[in-house]
Amino acid sequence: MENNNQNKENSQNQEKRMPNDNKQRERRPNPHRQNTQGQKSVNEQGQNSSRHASHKKSNPNKKPNPNREVNGNVQDREAPNGNRKSNQNRNNTNQNRKPNQNNKPNNKPGNNPNKNKNRNKRKNVTTVNEAMRASMEENKRVQEARMAPWKQIDMATKGKVRFTPLGGLGEIGGNMAVLETEESAIVIDVGMSFPDETMHGVDILVPDFSYLHAIKNKIKGIVITHGHEDHIGAVPYLFKELKFPIYGTPLALAMIENKFNEHGLKADTKYFNFVTKRKQYQIGDMKIEWMHNTHSIIDACSLAIETPAGTLVHTADFKIDHTPVDGYTMDLQRYAYYGAKGVLCLFSDSTNSHNPGFTKSETVVGKTFDTLFDLAKGRVIMSTFSSNVHRIFQAMQRAVKHGRKICVIGRSMERNVETNRALGFVDIDDKHFIEVHEVPKYADHEILIVTTGSQGETMAALNRMATDEHRHIKLKPSDTVIISASAIPGNEASVSKLMNLLIKAGVTVRYKEFADIHVSGHAGQEEQKLILRLIQPKFFLPVHGEYNHIAQHAKTAVSCGVDERNILLMSDGDQVEITPKYLKKVKTVKTGKTYIDNQNNMTIENDVVLDRQKLAEDGIVTVVAQIAQSNQKVVGKPIISTHGLVPDKEDKKFAKEIEVLLETMLLNMKPEALKDHRNVENEIRSTIRKHVVRTKKRYPLIIPTIFIV
């Protein structure tokens, strides 16, 4: 430390003296002087080499002058530390070195005017010759081509396509879209969605088909990606208005056939066209290939569509499951194949775009079932989506393993299980199944009941069991109820109500306390990234989800190299035009929802639903009165009743207020106005509404019935 301080001070003193020490610097040092250890410091070498083009070799036996600095100048006699000897070596790090004449010079400022000669000198520099440079350029070209395969698309083509979502954007479910060229059009999926709590008496929602009517002459077919209700549930309602050829895998079309049978459309199965995966089908002026997906239903597919403008890829609903129950993994090879050829636009599922990482494999649910079946002492009642056949199949496998008989309850569950058994997807012998009336013949630990109602549907079998309304199954405290599903957005309240009913019934409920009791069928962010990297599209349109879902998916796409300017966030009805040169919104078409009552499969008109909402929110006021035209007064006492507006104990008071309003209003009316019933009723409606808004802050439905005598 002392040497360092002394070195610093010597260096500072030397720098201060530099402007005035030119004479001393001109003194030639004795070439025979040398360091005590027979070694020159780094500074000595640098300074000597800069001042002498050539000099004599130092005598290794000669001792240095302690009063001289190493650069040949006389050192200050008064050292900073009086007890220390003068610094013999400027660089402290060289004190213990062995003599080495090849040490590098110290390139401190002021020491060596030629210091830059050695500063940038590098050892073992790679020689970049022309061949190496050419190879690097070629590799760079290949890499850039690989990262932007869409550049292979013919930019001179005049082709263009238009994509119009009619459902599935801004919502979960109800997926339906139209893809059209100049010559033809196809419909991708025709799905239904579920109503919210304000749609009283409505069971399902189907998309508005107005735009399909407008272009019906261009439509060459309906393309089905898979058999979930939110992709096929509205097909029978469309076929009651318009009929087109339908293309899909055997399971998807078999499930549509079941719906046609319910709706009296059995003859329309003649429009079915069963497709083979990895094979192209010409529909209009488009070529379409179905590519296998892994999802929460068997036989799910994505679409590769070759159009006059370029190739489009629509993933539909998917997750990348490397260990699916049936062993058929997602056909990533075809994704890579089309990606390498160049894809103009990618449409991709956005449902789980906020979920980081990967979605778990369906097989983890089977491991959870192993644990739950081991814990169950009585009957096991398992409820899930009737279309999730792989999960149903895993539960049935555990039942066979534990010696339990299988009872399937619920119309949609029974139908789907039988359809999948007929097609070979559920390979379980008939001897393991029993009918619902046979359940009491077996001990509780020998029964598995597979049923519907995981979303808390009022008419579903599980809900009827929970309310003790099921004709055959009465819940027992020894029962274990497994709800292997998550609540669809909007159904949280119904599922919570169902849970409360089941717990009140005393059964053991297995729901969210087991992490892997349910896994999603939709891709997380890392799976979405993999698809984006396999396809490397020029344009990207996120689909299937609420606005926050597609916005997050767009961010993921940007992180994977898609130009932010080549992404559009759509809503239902937005028509987007796609060409090799641009992507833009061109217009908005009419969209909406049609309300369906499942009890009779009939449509409920919009005004009926609005009236129901009005009644639920604001109540109703009815007025029945006779009015004498001669004196403009009410004959007798008017009948005034309300529902949902005032409590029963205030009915008389409210009726008196309305009666006074009527008398005042009639006295102020012109005599000729009483000749028209419509005018009188409108005036009464307006007067009562103003009074109720002022006093109750509500907007009830007001129904006046007037007789003029």
PDB file of C-alpha atoms in Angstrom, residues 177-302:
ATOM      1  CA  ALA A 177     -66.474 -16.934 -39.759  1.00  0.00           C
ATOM      2  CA  VAL A 178     -66.697 -16.448 -43.510  1.00  0.00           C
ATOM      3  CA  LEU A 179     -63.714 -16.631 -45.864  1.00  0.00           C
ATOM      4  CA  GLU A 180     -64.424 -15.440 -49.384  1.00  0.00           C
ATOM      5  CA  THR A 181     -62.609 -14.781 -52.625  1.00  0.00           C
ATOM      6  CA  GLU A 182     -63.891 -13.012 -55.724  1.00  0.00           C
ATOM      7  CA  GLU A 183     -65.528 -16.232 -56.910  1.00  0.00           C
ATOM      8  CA  SER A 184     -66.571 -18.268 -53.875  1.00  0.00           C
ATOM      9  CA  ALA A 185     -66.899 -18.408 -50.082  1.00  0.00           C
ATOM     10  CA  ILE A 186     -66.745 -20.936 -47.257  1.00  0.00           C
ATOM     11  CA  VAL A 187     -68.160 -20.822 -43.722  1.00  0.00           C
ATOM     12  CA  ILE A 188     -65.737 -21.921 -40.991  1.00  0.00           C
ATOM     13  CA  ASP A 189     -67.691 -23.489 -38.091  1.00  0.00           C
ATOM     14  CA  VAL A 190     -71.227 -22.599 -36.986  1.00  0.00           C
ATOM     15  CA  GLY A 191     -71.155 -22.539 -33.188  1.00  0.00           C
ATOM     16  CA  MET A 192     -73.423 -21.526 -30.343  1.00  0.00           C
ATOM     17  CA  SER A 193     -72.725 -19.669 -27.105  1.00  0.00           C
ATOM     18  CA  PHE A 194     -74.346 -19.403 -23.694  1.00  0.00           C
ATOM     19  CA  PRO A 195     -76.544 -16.526 -22.448  1.00  0.00           C
ATOM     20  CA  ASP A 196     -75.757 -14.303 -19.485  1.00  0.00           C
ATOM     21  CA  GLU A 197     -77.959 -13.867 -16.428  1.00  0.00           C
ATOM     22  CA  THR A 198     -79.927 -10.993 -18.015  1.00  0.00           C
ATOM     23  CA  MET A 199     -81.297 -13.155 -20.867  1.00  0.00           C
ATOM     24  CA  HIS A 200     -84.254 -14.608 -19.011  1.00  0.00           C
ATOM     25  CA  GLY A 201     -85.648 -17.841 -20.417  1.00  0.00           C
ATOM     26  CA  VAL A 202     -82.886 -18.099 -23.032  1.00  0.00           C
ATOM     27  CA  ASP A 203     -80.919 -21.357 -23.171  1.00  0.00           C
ATOM     28  CA  ILE A 204     -78.469 -20.836 -26.027  1.00  0.00           C
ATOM     29  CA  LEU A 205     -77.405 -18.126 -28.477  1.00  0.00           C
ATOM     30  CA  VAL A 206     -76.733 -18.658 -32.168  1.00  0.00           C
ATOM     31  CA  PRO A 207     -75.117 -16.163 -34.549  1.00  0.00           C
ATOM     32  CA  ASP A 208     -77.133 -13.880 -36.802  1.00  0.00           C
ATOM     33  CA  PHE A 209     -77.165 -15.415 -40.306  1.00  0.00           C
ATOM     34  CA  SER A 210     -78.032 -12.194 -42.162  1.00  0.00           C
ATOM     35  CA  TYR A 211     -74.669 -11.940 -43.927  1.00  0.00           C
ATOM     36  CA  LEU A 212     -74.889 -15.569 -45.091  1.00  0.00           C
ATOM     37  CA  HIS A 213     -78.221 -14.754 -46.722  1.00  0.00           C
ATOM     38  CA  ALA A 214     -76.567 -11.807 -48.484  1.00  0.00           C
ATOM     39  CA  ILE A 215     -73.806 -13.956 -50.045  1.00  0.00           C
ATOM     40  CA  LYS A 216     -75.592 -17.317 -50.218  1.00  0.00           C
ATOM     41  CA  ASN A 217     -74.866 -17.686 -53.952  1.00  0.00           C
ATOM     42  CA  LYS A 218     -71.119 -17.522 -53.300  1.00  0.00           C
ATOM     43  CA  ILE A 219     -71.034 -20.038 -50.424  1.00  0.00           C
ATOM     44  CA  LYS A 220     -69.706 -23.414 -51.598  1.00  0.00           C
ATOM     45  CA  GLY A 221     -69.571 -25.212 -48.272  1.00  0.00           C
ATOM     46  CA  ILE A 222     -69.341 -25.254 -44.482  1.00  0.00           C
ATOM     47  CA  VAL A 223     -65.987 -26.326 -43.057  1.00  0.00           C
ATOM     48  CA  ILE A 224     -66.058 -27.859 -39.544  1.00  0.00           C
ATOM     49  CA  THR A 225     -62.862 -27.973 -37.451  1.00  0.00           C
ATOM     50  CA  HIS A 226     -64.157 -30.101 -34.534  1.00  0.00           C
ATOM     51  CA  GLY A 227     -67.284 -31.190 -32.706  1.00  0.00           C
ATOM     52  CA  HIS A 228     -67.512 -28.832 -29.722  1.00  0.00           C
ATOM     53  CA  GLU A 229     -70.836 -27.082 -29.197  1.00  0.00           C
ATOM     54  CA  ASP A 230     -69.245 -23.672 -29.675  1.00  0.00           C
ATOM     55  CA  HIS A 231     -68.273 -24.800 -33.199  1.00  0.00           C
ATOM     56  CA  ILE A 232     -71.235 -26.958 -34.346  1.00  0.00           C
ATOM     57  CA  GLY A 233     -74.103 -26.099 -31.976  1.00  0.00           C
ATOM     58  CA  ALA A 234     -75.827 -23.672 -34.376  1.00  0.00           C
ATOM     59  CA  VAL A 235     -75.632 -25.856 -37.525  1.00  0.00           C
ATOM     60  CA  PRO A 236     -79.231 -27.160 -37.281  1.00  0.00           C
ATOM     61  CA  TYR A 237     -80.577 -23.610 -36.878  1.00  0.00           C
ATOM     62  CA  LEU A 238     -78.658 -22.526 -39.994  1.00  0.00           C
ATOM     63  CA  PHE A 239     -79.995 -25.506 -41.969  1.00  0.00           C
ATOM     64  CA  LYS A 240     -83.535 -24.442 -41.185  1.00  0.00           C
ATOM     65  CA  GLU A 241     -82.758 -21.295 -43.205  1.00  0.00           C
ATOM     66  CA  LEU A 242     -79.934 -22.204 -45.614  1.00  0.00           C
ATOM     67  CA  LYS A 243     -78.399 -25.503 -46.702  1.00  0.00           C
ATOM     68  CA  PHE A 244     -74.829 -26.007 -47.934  1.00  0.00           C
ATOM     69  CA  PRO A 245     -72.435 -28.982 -48.225  1.00  0.00           C
ATOM     70  CA  ILE A 246     -70.678 -29.692 -44.904  1.00  0.00           C
ATOM     71  CA  TYR A 247     -67.078 -30.926 -44.702  1.00  0.00           C
ATOM     72  CA  GLY A 248     -65.620 -32.426 -41.535  1.00  0.00           C
ATOM     73  CA  THR A 249     -64.095 -35.457 -39.826  1.00  0.00           C
ATOM     74  CA  PRO A 250     -66.366 -38.452 -39.070  1.00  0.00           C
ATOM     75  CA  LEU A 251     -66.806 -37.660 -35.364  1.00  0.00           C
ATOM     76  CA  ALA A 252     -67.712 -34.005 -35.936  1.00  0.00           C
ATOM     77  CA  LEU A 253     -70.290 -34.900 -38.589  1.00  0.00           C
ATOM     78  CA  ALA A 254     -71.662 -37.737 -36.456  1.00  0.00           C
ATOM     79  CA  MET A 255     -72.300 -35.248 -33.638  1.00  0.00           C
ATOM     80  CA  ILE A 256     -74.014 -32.901 -36.104  1.00  0.00           C
ATOM     81  CA  GLU A 257     -76.138 -35.843 -37.267  1.00  0.00           C
ATOM     82  CA  ASN A 258     -77.342 -36.343 -33.687  1.00  0.00           C
ATOM     83  CA  LYS A 259     -78.485 -32.721 -33.651  1.00  0.00           C
ATOM     84  CA  PHE A 260     -80.178 -33.068 -37.027  1.00  0.00           C
ATOM     85  CA  ASN A 261     -82.157 -36.027 -35.677  1.00  0.00           C
ATOM     86  CA  GLU A 262     -83.392 -33.917 -32.757  1.00  0.00           C
ATOM     87  CA  HIS A 263     -84.454 -31.087 -35.062  1.00  0.00           C
ATOM     88  CA  GLY A 264     -86.184 -33.242 -37.668  1.00  0.00           C
ATOM     89  CA  LEU A 265     -83.413 -32.720 -40.244  1.00  0.00           C
ATOM     90  CA  LYS A 266     -82.363 -36.333 -40.710  1.00  0.00           C
ATOM     91  CA  ALA A 267     -82.647 -36.065 -44.494  1.00  0.00           C
ATOM     92  CA  ASP A 268     -80.043 -33.285 -44.535  1.00  0.00           C
ATOM     93  CA  THR A 269     -77.244 -35.735 -43.765  1.00  0.00           C
ATOM     94  CA  LYS A 270     -76.980 -36.031 -47.568  1.00  0.00           C
ATOM     95  CA  TYR A 271     -74.941 -32.793 -47.425  1.00  0.00           C
ATOM     96  CA  PHE A 272     -72.194 -34.498 -45.364  1.00  0.00           C
ATOM     97  CA  ASN A 273     -68.688 -34.879 -46.818  1.00  0.00           C
ATOM     98  CA  PHE A 274     -66.256 -36.903 -44.684  1.00  0.00           C
ATOM     99  CA  VAL A 275     -62.670 -35.693 -44.990  1.00  0.00           C
ATOM    100  CA  THR A 276     -59.303 -37.403 -44.615  1.00  0.00           C
ATOM    101  CA  LYS A 277     -56.548 -35.533 -42.830  1.00  0.00           C
ATOM    102  CA  ARG A 278     -53.489 -34.484 -44.849  1.00  0.00           C
ATOM    103  CA  LYS A 279     -55.553 -34.515 -48.032  1.00  0.00           C
ATOM    104  CA  GLN A 280     -56.581 -31.409 -49.961  1.00  0.00           C
ATOM    105  CA  TYR A 281     -60.200 -30.779 -50.969  1.00  0.00           C
ATOM    106  CA  GLN A 282     -61.226 -28.334 -53.669  1.00  0.00           C
ATOM    107  CA  ILE A 283     -64.079 -26.141 -52.401  1.00  0.00           C
ATOM    108  CA  GLY A 284     -64.845 -23.330 -54.807  1.00  0.00           C
ATOM    109  CA  ASP A 285     -61.524 -21.817 -55.853  1.00  0.00           C
ATOM    110  CA  MET A 286     -59.862 -22.805 -52.549  1.00  0.00           C
ATOM    111  CA  LYS A 287     -57.949 -25.942 -51.603  1.00  0.00           C
ATOM    112  CA  ILE A 288     -58.379 -26.983 -47.961  1.00  0.00           C
ATOM    113  CA  GLU A 289     -56.430 -29.502 -45.889  1.00  0.00           C
ATOM    114  CA  TRP A 290     -57.396 -30.703 -42.408  1.00  0.00           C
ATOM    115  CA  MET A 291     -54.399 -31.086 -40.034  1.00  0.00           C
ATOM    116  CA  HIS A 292     -54.698 -33.042 -36.784  1.00  0.00           C
ATOM    117  CA  ASN A 293     -54.850 -31.035 -33.538  1.00  0.00           C
ATOM    118  CA  THR A 294     -54.754 -32.053 -29.889  1.00  0.00           C
ATOM    119  CA  HIS A 295     -57.633 -30.480 -27.962  1.00  0.00           C
ATOM    120  CA  SER A 296     -60.226 -31.452 -25.349  1.00  0.00           C
ATOM    121  CA  ILE A 297     -62.182 -33.405 -27.966  1.00  0.00           C
ATOM    122  CA  ILE A 298     -61.233 -36.194 -30.345  1.00  0.00           C
ATOM    123  CA  ASP A 299     -60.614 -35.498 -34.048  1.00  0.00           C
ATOM    124  CA  ALA A 300     -59.992 -31.751 -33.676  1.00  0.00           C
ATOM    125  CA  CYS A 301     -58.315 -30.175 -36.707  1.00  0.00           C
ATOM    126  CA  SER A 302     -56.738 -27.017 -37.994  1.00  0.00           C
TER     127      SER A 302
END
